[in-house]
XYZ file of C-alpha atoms in Angstrom:
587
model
C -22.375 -11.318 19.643
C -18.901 -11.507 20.733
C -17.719 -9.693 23.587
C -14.340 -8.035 21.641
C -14.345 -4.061 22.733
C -13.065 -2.425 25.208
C -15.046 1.197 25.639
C -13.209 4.010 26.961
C -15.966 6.923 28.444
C -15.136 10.292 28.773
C -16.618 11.924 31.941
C -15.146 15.407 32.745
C -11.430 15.272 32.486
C -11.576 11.520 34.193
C -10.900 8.677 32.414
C -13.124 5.658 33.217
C -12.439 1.847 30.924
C -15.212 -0.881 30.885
C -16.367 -3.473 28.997
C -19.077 -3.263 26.990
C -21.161 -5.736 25.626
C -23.469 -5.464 22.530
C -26.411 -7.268 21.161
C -26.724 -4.923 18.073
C -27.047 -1.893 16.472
C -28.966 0.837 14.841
C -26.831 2.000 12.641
C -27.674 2.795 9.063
C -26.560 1.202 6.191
C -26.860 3.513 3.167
C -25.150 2.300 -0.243
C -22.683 3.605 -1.381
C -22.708 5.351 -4.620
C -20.553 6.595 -7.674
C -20.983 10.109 -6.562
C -19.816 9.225 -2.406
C -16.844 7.478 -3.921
C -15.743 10.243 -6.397
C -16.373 12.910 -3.700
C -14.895 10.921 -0.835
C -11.571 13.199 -0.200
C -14.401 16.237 0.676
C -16.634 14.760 2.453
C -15.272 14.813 6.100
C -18.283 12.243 7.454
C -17.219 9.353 5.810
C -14.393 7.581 4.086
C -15.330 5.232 1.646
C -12.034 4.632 0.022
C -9.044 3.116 0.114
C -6.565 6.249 0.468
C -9.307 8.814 1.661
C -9.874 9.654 -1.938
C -9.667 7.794 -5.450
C -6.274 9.454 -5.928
C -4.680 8.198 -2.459
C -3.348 12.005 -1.172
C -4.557 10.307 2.214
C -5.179 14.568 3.621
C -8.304 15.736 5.021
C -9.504 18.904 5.330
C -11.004 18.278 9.194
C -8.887 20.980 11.589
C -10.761 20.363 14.819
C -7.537 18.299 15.709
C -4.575 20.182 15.868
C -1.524 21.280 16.507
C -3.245 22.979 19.784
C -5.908 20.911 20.485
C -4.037 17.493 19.698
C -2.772 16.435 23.460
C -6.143 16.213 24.561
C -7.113 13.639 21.856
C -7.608 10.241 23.907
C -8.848 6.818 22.789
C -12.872 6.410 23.219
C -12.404 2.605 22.062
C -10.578 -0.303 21.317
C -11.908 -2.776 19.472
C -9.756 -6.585 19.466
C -9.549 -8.936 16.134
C -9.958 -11.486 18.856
C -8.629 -14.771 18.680
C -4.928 -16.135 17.780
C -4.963 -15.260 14.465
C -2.471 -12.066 14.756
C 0.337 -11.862 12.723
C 0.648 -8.532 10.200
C -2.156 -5.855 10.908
C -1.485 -3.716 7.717
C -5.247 -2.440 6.877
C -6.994 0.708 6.280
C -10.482 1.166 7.671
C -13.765 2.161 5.568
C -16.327 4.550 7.682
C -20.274 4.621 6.129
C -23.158 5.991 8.018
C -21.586 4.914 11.425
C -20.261 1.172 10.510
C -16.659 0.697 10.178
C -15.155 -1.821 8.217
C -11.674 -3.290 8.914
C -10.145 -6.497 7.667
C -7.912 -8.272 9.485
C -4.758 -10.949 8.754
C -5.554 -14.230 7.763
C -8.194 -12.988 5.374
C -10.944 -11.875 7.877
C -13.485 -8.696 8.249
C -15.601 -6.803 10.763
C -18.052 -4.676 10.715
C -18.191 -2.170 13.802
C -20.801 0.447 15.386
C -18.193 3.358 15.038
C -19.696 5.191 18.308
C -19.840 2.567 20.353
C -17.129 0.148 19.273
C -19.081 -3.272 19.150
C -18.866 -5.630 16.379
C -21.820 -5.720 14.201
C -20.945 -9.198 12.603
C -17.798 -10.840 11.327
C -17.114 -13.144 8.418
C -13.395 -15.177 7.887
C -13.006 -16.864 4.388
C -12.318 -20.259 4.739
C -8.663 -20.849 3.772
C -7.249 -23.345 1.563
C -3.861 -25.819 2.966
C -1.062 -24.304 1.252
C -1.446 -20.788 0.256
C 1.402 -18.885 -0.529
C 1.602 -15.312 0.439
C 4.929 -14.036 -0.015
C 5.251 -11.480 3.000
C 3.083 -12.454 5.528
C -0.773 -13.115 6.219
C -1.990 -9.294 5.887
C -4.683 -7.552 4.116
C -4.498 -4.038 3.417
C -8.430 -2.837 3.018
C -11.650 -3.128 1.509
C -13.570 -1.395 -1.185
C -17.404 -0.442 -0.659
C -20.160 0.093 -3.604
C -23.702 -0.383 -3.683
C -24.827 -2.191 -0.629
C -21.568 -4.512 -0.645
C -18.260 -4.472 0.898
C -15.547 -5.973 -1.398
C -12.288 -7.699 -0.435
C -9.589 -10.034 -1.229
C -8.474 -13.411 0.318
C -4.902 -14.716 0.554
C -5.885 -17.525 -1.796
C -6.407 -15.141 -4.569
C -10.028 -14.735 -4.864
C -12.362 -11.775 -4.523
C -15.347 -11.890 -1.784
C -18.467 -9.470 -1.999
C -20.586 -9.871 1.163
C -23.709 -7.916 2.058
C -22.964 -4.425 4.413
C -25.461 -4.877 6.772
C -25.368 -8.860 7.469
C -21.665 -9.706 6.265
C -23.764 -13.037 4.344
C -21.434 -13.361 1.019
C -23.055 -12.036 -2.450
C -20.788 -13.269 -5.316
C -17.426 -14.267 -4.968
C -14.431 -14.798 -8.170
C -11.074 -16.533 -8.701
C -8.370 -14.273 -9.531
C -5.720 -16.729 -9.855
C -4.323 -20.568 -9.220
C -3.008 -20.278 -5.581
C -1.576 -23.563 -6.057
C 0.818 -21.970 -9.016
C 2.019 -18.679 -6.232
C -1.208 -16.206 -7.185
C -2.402 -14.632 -4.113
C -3.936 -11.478 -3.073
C -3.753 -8.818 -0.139
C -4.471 -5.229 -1.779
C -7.466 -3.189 -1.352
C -9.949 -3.148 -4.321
C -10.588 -0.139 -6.396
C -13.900 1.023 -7.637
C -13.948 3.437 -10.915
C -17.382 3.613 -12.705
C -19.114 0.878 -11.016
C -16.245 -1.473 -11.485
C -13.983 -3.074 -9.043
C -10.478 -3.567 -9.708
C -7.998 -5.601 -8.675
C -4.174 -6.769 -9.361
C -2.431 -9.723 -8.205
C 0.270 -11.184 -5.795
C 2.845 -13.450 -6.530
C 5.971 -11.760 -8.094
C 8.001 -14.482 -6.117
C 6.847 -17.193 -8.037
C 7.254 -16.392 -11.616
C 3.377 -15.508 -11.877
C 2.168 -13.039 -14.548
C 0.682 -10.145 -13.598
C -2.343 -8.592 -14.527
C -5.131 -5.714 -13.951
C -8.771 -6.320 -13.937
C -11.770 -5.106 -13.996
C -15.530 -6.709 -12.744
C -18.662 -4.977 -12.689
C -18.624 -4.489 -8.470
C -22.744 -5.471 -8.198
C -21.837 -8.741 -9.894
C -17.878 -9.653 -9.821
C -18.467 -10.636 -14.195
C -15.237 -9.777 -15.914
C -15.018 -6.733 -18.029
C -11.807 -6.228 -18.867
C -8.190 -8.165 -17.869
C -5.183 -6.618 -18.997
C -1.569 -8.758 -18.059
C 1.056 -6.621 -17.304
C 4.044 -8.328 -19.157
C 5.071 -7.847 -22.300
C 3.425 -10.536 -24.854
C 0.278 -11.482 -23.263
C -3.415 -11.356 -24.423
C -5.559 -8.620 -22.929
C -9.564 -8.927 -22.871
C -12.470 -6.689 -23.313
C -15.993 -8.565 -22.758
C -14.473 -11.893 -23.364
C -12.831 -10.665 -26.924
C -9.110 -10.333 -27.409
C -7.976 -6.875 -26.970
C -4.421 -6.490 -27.768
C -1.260 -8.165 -27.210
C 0.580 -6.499 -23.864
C 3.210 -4.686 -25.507
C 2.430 -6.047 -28.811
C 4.031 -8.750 -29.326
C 6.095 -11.440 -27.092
C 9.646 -11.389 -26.156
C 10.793 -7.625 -27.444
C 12.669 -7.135 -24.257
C 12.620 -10.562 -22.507
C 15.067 -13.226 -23.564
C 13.363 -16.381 -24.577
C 10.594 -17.741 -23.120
C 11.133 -15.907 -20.030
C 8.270 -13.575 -20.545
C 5.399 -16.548 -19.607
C 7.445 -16.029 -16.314
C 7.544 -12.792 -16.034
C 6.087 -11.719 -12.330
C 5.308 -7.735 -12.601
C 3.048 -8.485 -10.086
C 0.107 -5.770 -9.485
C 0.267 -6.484 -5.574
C -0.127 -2.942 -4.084
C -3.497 -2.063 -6.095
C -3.809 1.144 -7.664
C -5.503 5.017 -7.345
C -7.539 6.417 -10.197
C -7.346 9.939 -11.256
C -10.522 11.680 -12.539
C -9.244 14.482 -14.487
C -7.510 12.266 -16.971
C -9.716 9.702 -16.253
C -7.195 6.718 -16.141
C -6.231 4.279 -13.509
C -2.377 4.443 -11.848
C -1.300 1.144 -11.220
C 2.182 -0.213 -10.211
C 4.293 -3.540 -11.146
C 6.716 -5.455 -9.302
C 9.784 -7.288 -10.017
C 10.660 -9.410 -13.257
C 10.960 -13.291 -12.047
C 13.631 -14.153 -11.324
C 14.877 -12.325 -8.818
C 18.852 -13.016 -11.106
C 19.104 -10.434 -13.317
C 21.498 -11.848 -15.934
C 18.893 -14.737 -16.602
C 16.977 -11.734 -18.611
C 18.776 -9.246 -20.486
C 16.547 -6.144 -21.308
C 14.145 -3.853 -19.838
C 12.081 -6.328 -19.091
C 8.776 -4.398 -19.592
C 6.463 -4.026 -17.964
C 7.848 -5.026 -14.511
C 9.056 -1.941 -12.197
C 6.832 0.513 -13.998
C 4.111 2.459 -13.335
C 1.001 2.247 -15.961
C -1.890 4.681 -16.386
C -4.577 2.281 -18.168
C -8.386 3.428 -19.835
C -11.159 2.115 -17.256
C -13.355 1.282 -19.916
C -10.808 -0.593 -22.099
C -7.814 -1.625 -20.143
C -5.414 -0.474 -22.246
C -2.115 1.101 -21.474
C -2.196 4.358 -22.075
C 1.477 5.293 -20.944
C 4.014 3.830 -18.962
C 6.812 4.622 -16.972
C 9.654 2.068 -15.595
C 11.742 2.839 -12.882
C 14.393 0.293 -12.874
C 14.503 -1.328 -15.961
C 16.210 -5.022 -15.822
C 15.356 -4.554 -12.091
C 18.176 -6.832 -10.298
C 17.380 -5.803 -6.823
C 13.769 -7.076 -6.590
C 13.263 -2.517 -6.430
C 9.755 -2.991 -7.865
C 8.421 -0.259 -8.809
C 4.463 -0.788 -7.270
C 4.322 2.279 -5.302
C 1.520 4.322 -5.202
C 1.209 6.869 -7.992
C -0.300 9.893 -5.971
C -2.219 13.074 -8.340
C -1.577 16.485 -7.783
C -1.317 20.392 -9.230
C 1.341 22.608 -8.955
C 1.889 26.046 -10.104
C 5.091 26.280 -12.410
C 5.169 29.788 -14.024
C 2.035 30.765 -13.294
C 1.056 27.554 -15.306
C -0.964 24.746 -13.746
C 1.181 21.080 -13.888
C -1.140 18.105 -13.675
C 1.731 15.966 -11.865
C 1.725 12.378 -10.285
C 4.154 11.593 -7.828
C 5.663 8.115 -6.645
C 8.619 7.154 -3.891
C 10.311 4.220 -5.559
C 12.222 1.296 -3.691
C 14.827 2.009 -5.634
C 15.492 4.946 -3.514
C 14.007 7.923 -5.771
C 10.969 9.801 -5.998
C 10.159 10.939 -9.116
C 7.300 13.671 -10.255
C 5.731 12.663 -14.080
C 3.473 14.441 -16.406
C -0.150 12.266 -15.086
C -1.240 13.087 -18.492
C 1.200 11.623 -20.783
C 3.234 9.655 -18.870
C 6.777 12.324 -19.662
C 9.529 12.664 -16.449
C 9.243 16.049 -14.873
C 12.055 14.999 -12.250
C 13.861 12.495 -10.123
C 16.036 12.842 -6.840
C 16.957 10.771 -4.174
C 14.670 10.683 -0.792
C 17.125 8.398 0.927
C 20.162 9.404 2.323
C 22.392 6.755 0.599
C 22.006 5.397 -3.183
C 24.649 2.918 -4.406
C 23.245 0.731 -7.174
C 22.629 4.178 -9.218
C 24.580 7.243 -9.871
C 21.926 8.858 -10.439
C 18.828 9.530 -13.311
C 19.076 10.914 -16.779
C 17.067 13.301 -18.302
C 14.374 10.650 -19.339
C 14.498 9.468 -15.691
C 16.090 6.133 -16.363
C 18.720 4.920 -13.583
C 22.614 5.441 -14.398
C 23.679 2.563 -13.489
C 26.775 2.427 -10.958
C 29.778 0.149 -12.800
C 29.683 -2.933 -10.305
C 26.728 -2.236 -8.474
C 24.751 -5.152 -9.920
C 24.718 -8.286 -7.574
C 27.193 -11.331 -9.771
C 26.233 -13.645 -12.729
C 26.484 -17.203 -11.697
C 27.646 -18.456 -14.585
C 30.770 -16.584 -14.171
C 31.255 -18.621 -11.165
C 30.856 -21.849 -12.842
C 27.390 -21.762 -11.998
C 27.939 -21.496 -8.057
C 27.171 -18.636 -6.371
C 27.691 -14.772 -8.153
C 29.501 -12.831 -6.968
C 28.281 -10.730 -3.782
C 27.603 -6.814 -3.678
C 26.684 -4.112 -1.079
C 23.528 -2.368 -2.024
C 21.582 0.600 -0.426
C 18.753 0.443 -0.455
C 17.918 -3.190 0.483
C 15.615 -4.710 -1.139
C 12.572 -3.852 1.264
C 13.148 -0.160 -0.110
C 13.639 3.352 0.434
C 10.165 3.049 0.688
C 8.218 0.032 0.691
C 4.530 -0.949 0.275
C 3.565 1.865 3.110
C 1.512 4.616 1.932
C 2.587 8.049 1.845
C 0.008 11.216 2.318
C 0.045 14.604 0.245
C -1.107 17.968 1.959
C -2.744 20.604 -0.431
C -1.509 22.932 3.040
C 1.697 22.620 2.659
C 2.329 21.018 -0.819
C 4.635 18.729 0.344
C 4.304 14.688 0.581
C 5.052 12.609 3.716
C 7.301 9.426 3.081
C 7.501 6.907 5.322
C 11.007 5.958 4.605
C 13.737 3.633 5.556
C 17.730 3.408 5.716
C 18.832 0.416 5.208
C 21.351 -1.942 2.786
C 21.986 -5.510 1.923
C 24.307 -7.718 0.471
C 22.548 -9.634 -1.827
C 24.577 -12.524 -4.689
C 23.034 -14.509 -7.629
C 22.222 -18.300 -7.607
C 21.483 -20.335 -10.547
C 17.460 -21.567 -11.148
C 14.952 -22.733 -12.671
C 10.949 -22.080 -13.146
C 8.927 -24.322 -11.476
C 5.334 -23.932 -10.972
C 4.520 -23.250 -7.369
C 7.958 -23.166 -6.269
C 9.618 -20.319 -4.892
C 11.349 -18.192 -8.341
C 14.442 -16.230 -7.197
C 18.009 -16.700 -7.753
C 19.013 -14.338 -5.265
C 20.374 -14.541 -1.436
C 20.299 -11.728 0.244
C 21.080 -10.014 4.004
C 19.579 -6.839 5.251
C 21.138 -4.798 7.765
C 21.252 -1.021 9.314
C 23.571 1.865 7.732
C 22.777 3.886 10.572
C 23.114 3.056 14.803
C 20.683 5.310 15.790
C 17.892 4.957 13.528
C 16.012 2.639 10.178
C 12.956 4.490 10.303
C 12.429 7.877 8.752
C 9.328 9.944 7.883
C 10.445 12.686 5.367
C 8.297 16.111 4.743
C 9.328 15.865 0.856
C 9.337 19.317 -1.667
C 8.203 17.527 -4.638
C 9.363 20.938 -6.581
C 12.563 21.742 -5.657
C 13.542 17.624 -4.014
C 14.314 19.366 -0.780
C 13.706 17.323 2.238
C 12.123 19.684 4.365
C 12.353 17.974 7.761
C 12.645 14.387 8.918
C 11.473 12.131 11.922
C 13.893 9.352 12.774
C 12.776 6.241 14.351
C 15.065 3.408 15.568
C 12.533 0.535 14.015
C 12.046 0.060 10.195
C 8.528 2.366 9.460
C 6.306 0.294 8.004
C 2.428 1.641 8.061
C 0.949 4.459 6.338
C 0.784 8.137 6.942
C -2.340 10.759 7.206
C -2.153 14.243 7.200
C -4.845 16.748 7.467
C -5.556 20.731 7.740
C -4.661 21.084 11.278
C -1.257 21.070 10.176
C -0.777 17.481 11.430
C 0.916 14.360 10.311
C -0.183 11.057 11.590
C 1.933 7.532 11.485
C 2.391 4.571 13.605
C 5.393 2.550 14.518
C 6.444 -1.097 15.409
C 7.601 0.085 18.703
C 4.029 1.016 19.280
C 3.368 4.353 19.094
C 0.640 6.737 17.141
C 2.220 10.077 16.690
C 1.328 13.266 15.288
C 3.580 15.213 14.056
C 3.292 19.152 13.426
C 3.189 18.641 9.579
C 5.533 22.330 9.047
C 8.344 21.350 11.113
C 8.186 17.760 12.164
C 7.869 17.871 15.940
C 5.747 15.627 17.807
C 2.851 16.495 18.749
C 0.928 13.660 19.702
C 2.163 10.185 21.224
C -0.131 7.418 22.130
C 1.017 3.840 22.873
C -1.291 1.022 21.212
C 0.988 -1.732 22.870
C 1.415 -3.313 20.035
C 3.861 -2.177 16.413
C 1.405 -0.058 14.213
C 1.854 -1.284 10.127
C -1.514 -0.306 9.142
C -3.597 3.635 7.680
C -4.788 5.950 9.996
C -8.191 7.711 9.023
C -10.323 9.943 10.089
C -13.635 11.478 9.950
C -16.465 13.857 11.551
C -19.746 12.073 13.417
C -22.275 14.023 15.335
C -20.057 17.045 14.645
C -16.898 15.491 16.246
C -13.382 14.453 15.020
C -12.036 10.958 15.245
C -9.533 9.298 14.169
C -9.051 5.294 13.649
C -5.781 3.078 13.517
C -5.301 -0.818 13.798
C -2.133 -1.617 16.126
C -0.790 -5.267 15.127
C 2.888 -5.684 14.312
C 4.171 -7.713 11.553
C 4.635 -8.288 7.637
C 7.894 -8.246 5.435
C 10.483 -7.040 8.138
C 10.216 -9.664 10.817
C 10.111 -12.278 7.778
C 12.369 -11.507 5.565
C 14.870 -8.331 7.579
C 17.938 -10.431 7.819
C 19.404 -8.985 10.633
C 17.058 -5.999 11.406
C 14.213 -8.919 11.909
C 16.759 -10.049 14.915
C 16.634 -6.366 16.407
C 12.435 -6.501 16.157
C 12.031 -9.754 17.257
C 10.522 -9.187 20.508
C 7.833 -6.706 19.452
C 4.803 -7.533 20.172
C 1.926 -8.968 18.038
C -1.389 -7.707 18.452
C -4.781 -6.649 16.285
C -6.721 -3.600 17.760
C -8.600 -1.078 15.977
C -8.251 1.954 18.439
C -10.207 5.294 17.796
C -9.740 8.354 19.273
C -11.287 12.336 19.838
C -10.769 15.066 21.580
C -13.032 15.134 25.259
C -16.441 16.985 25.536
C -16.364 20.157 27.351
């Protein structure tokens, strides 16, 4: 067994480190069920799903942590991906019956004794020469069902190994990683099934939503998400996407189309459909495509048992920004009138958040959660953009087919908000964005599709609006639009948040640092430094009657790769991969 943690005792108020070395465990492993995974938001002892709870609200109801008792939390241990394999940490830990699971960059995953910190076993997938991930090595989480834990690989295939031994079960292609298909999202599991999207919106893929029975990995259901493609039910054509090609793509364009499903999705039981996000239309050079280009930069609520789109809802049609529109679509009530509003809300790259009708799909309302808009003035009553005259980046072939003709945008493309979850607290009612400020002067270049081959026809540069500050964590009113309070931080934010009833907010940052914040008023509460930038999900969860909490430290992803001139202000962070868990002392 590898010698990887580091185990922090607590003895009286002293502080004492050593190393610990493990030759195995007692821990249980109990399967997990339909029922654990549909209950999973309240039922403080474990967390069993990607977004502590099928519809992502990432709160928890545990209070033993809190605003008073906070500054005594401490780390209990810290458990090292090992190795040189850092790179982008962005995951989300599972909890069950005292095993953790975490997986790490380059398509790895552990399994660790959650009191003690020691690895229980590891497995890495074996990597292919020449994958293609578009914004660095990460993987965001695993999914667990039956006696398996499911994940993806950066080579775009789907991995179920056994819980207790890590020894592989099954394991499915999801795509040609040679042709730009990749993946990096955490699985979700609705009614026994796993399901899955895809990477590779860069490279003039075609996106797609599926659906495999999670004891087996067969296909049920696959459902593309651009316009013109066959869907599938049991192996038996189910309906064109859309209904028929090319109704808002030019040409041929539409075989091309990205809308890449590269975030994953949540799954809302009351309505009983599945929330799941598209990326950008390829290319990246809007006037290549006139239309809407559906169904990139939408959001689509789909039947589990059929895959059919039920609704949809696009936030930047003819997206020429790369905006996406792949954020997380998060459930949630409301009282309007007395009146109960089954709402969904979703913090768009392109700089809005908007609240929809789950049920039907219908625009409730829009407003900006960044400071700064300039590609829209704003949305209309059917929450389309209005587009700003001469905020759309140039058309090469006004330029003789050179370059087009160069604008300033804000947001950049990286986004108000990017891939980074945000949480929901049924305390407060308000939703905590993990946001950034930031522009980018991005032109037009002339190209063409070529399988494998990168599928832009943009340039862009990234920089700061602001001198003080990228960063900002917003406490957002998704009633009224009001931005309650906000946390500035001089580094892009680029990991999730967690909030939970002791009125606390929890988020990392590259610089380092796990912070709670008062979740009312936004001051800090709680500052820890994991010595190393923090772009991954803090959870937590009760054992043996006590409160912990779980983050893995490990900077990386999109910004140092593609940040233009932010990436130079970051480049000296420090790479890392740590799982570090915390609690408040024994008295």
């Amino acid at each position: 067994m590898k010698n990887k943690t580091l185990s922090i005792g607590l003895l009286a108020s002293a502080v004492t480190l050593s190393l610990s070395v493990t030759l195995g465990s007692q821990s249980a492993f109990a399967v997990v069920t339909d029922k654990d995974i549909s209950q999973d938001e309240v039922t403080p002892n474990d967390v069993v799903t990607y977004g502590m709870g099928q519809r992502g609200q990432r709160y928890s109801d545990l209070k033993k942590v809190n605003t008073k008792t906070v500054k005594k939390m401490v780390p209990v241990w810290a458990y090292s991906l090992g190795g040189e394999k850092q790179r982008g940490q962005e995951s989300q830990p599972l909890v069950k019956d005292g095993v953790m699971y975490v997986t790490g960059s380059y398509s790895r995953i552990y399994a660790i004794n959650t009191e003690t910190g020691d690895e229980l076993w590891e497995y890495e997938a074996r990597l292919p020469d020449g994958i293609m991930p578009c914004c660095d090595v990460i993987n965001r989480g695993a999914a667990l069902y039956d006696d398996l834990v499911i994940y993806g690989t950066l080579d775009a295939k789907l991995i179920a190994l056994n819980a207790k031994t890590g020894k592989p079960v099954w394991r499915k292609k999801l795509g040609d990683y040679q042709a730009g298909y990749s993946y990096t999202a955490a699985p979700l599991i609705v009614k026994g099934m796993v399901i899955t999207g895809i990477s590779g919106g860069e490279f003039g893929i075609v996106g797609k939503v599926e659906a495999r029975d999670a004891k087996t990995g067969e296909l049920v259901w696959t459902r593309p998400t651009v316009e013109g493609h066959m869907g599938y039910l049991n192996g038996k054509e189910n309906g064109i996407t859309g209904g028929k090609p090319g109704q808002t793509w030019p040409g041929d364009l539409w075989k091309t189309g990205g809308a890449a499903t590269w975030l994953g999705g949540t799954y809302d039981p009351d309505t009983d459909l599945i929330f799941m996000g598209t990326g950008n239309p390829a290319p990246w050079n809007s006037h290549l495509r006139p239309g809407d280009n559906l169904y990139s930069a939408s959001r689509l609520a789909i039947d589990p048992d059929t895959g059919k789109i039920v609704w949809h809802f696009q936030t930047t049609p003819h997206d020429g920004w790369d905006f996406d529109g792949v954020n997380e679509l998060i459930a949630f009530d409301y009282k309007d009138g007395g009146k109960t509003v089954k709402a969904a809300a979703t913090a768009d790259r392109n700089g809005f958040f908007y609240v929809l009708n789950r049920e039907n799909g219908d625009f409730i309302r829009g407003f900006p959660f960044v400071s700064k808009i300039t590609w829209a003035e704003g949305l209309d009553s059917e929450g389309r953009p209005i587009y700003t005259k001469g905020g759309r980046p140039g058309d090469p072939a006004a330029a003789d087919g050179k370059k087009g003709e160069t604008v300033w945008s804000i947001p950049s493309f990286l986004g108000g908000k990017n891939w980074m979850p945000m949480a929901y607290s049924q305390d407060t009612e308000l939703f905590y964005v993990p946001s950034n400020e930031w522009g980018m002067d991005i032109w037009n270049e002339p190209v063409e599709y070529k399988a494998g081959a990168a599928y832009l026809g943009s340039g862009f540069t990234i920089k700061p609006i602001y001198d003080d500050h990228i960063g900002s964590l917003k406490a957002v009113d998704p009633k009224t639009g009001k931005i309650v309070w906000e946390y500035k931080n001089g580094a892009p934010l680029w990991g999730g948040v967690l909030t939970t009833a002791g009125n606390l907010v929890f988020f990392g940052t590259p610089e380092g640092y796990l912070l709670g914040l008062n979740a009312k008023t936004g001051e800090i509460e709680y500052k820890f430094n994991t010595g190393s930038g923090i772009v991954g999900s803090p959870i937590t969860w009760t054992q043996d009657g006590e409160q912990y909490l779980s983050v893995l430290s490990g900077w990386g992803g999109a910004v140092p790769l593609w940040g233009g001139e932010v990436a130079k202000s970051v480049k000296n962070f420090n790479q890392g991969g740590t799982v570090w868990t915390f609690k408040l002392p024994k008295k």
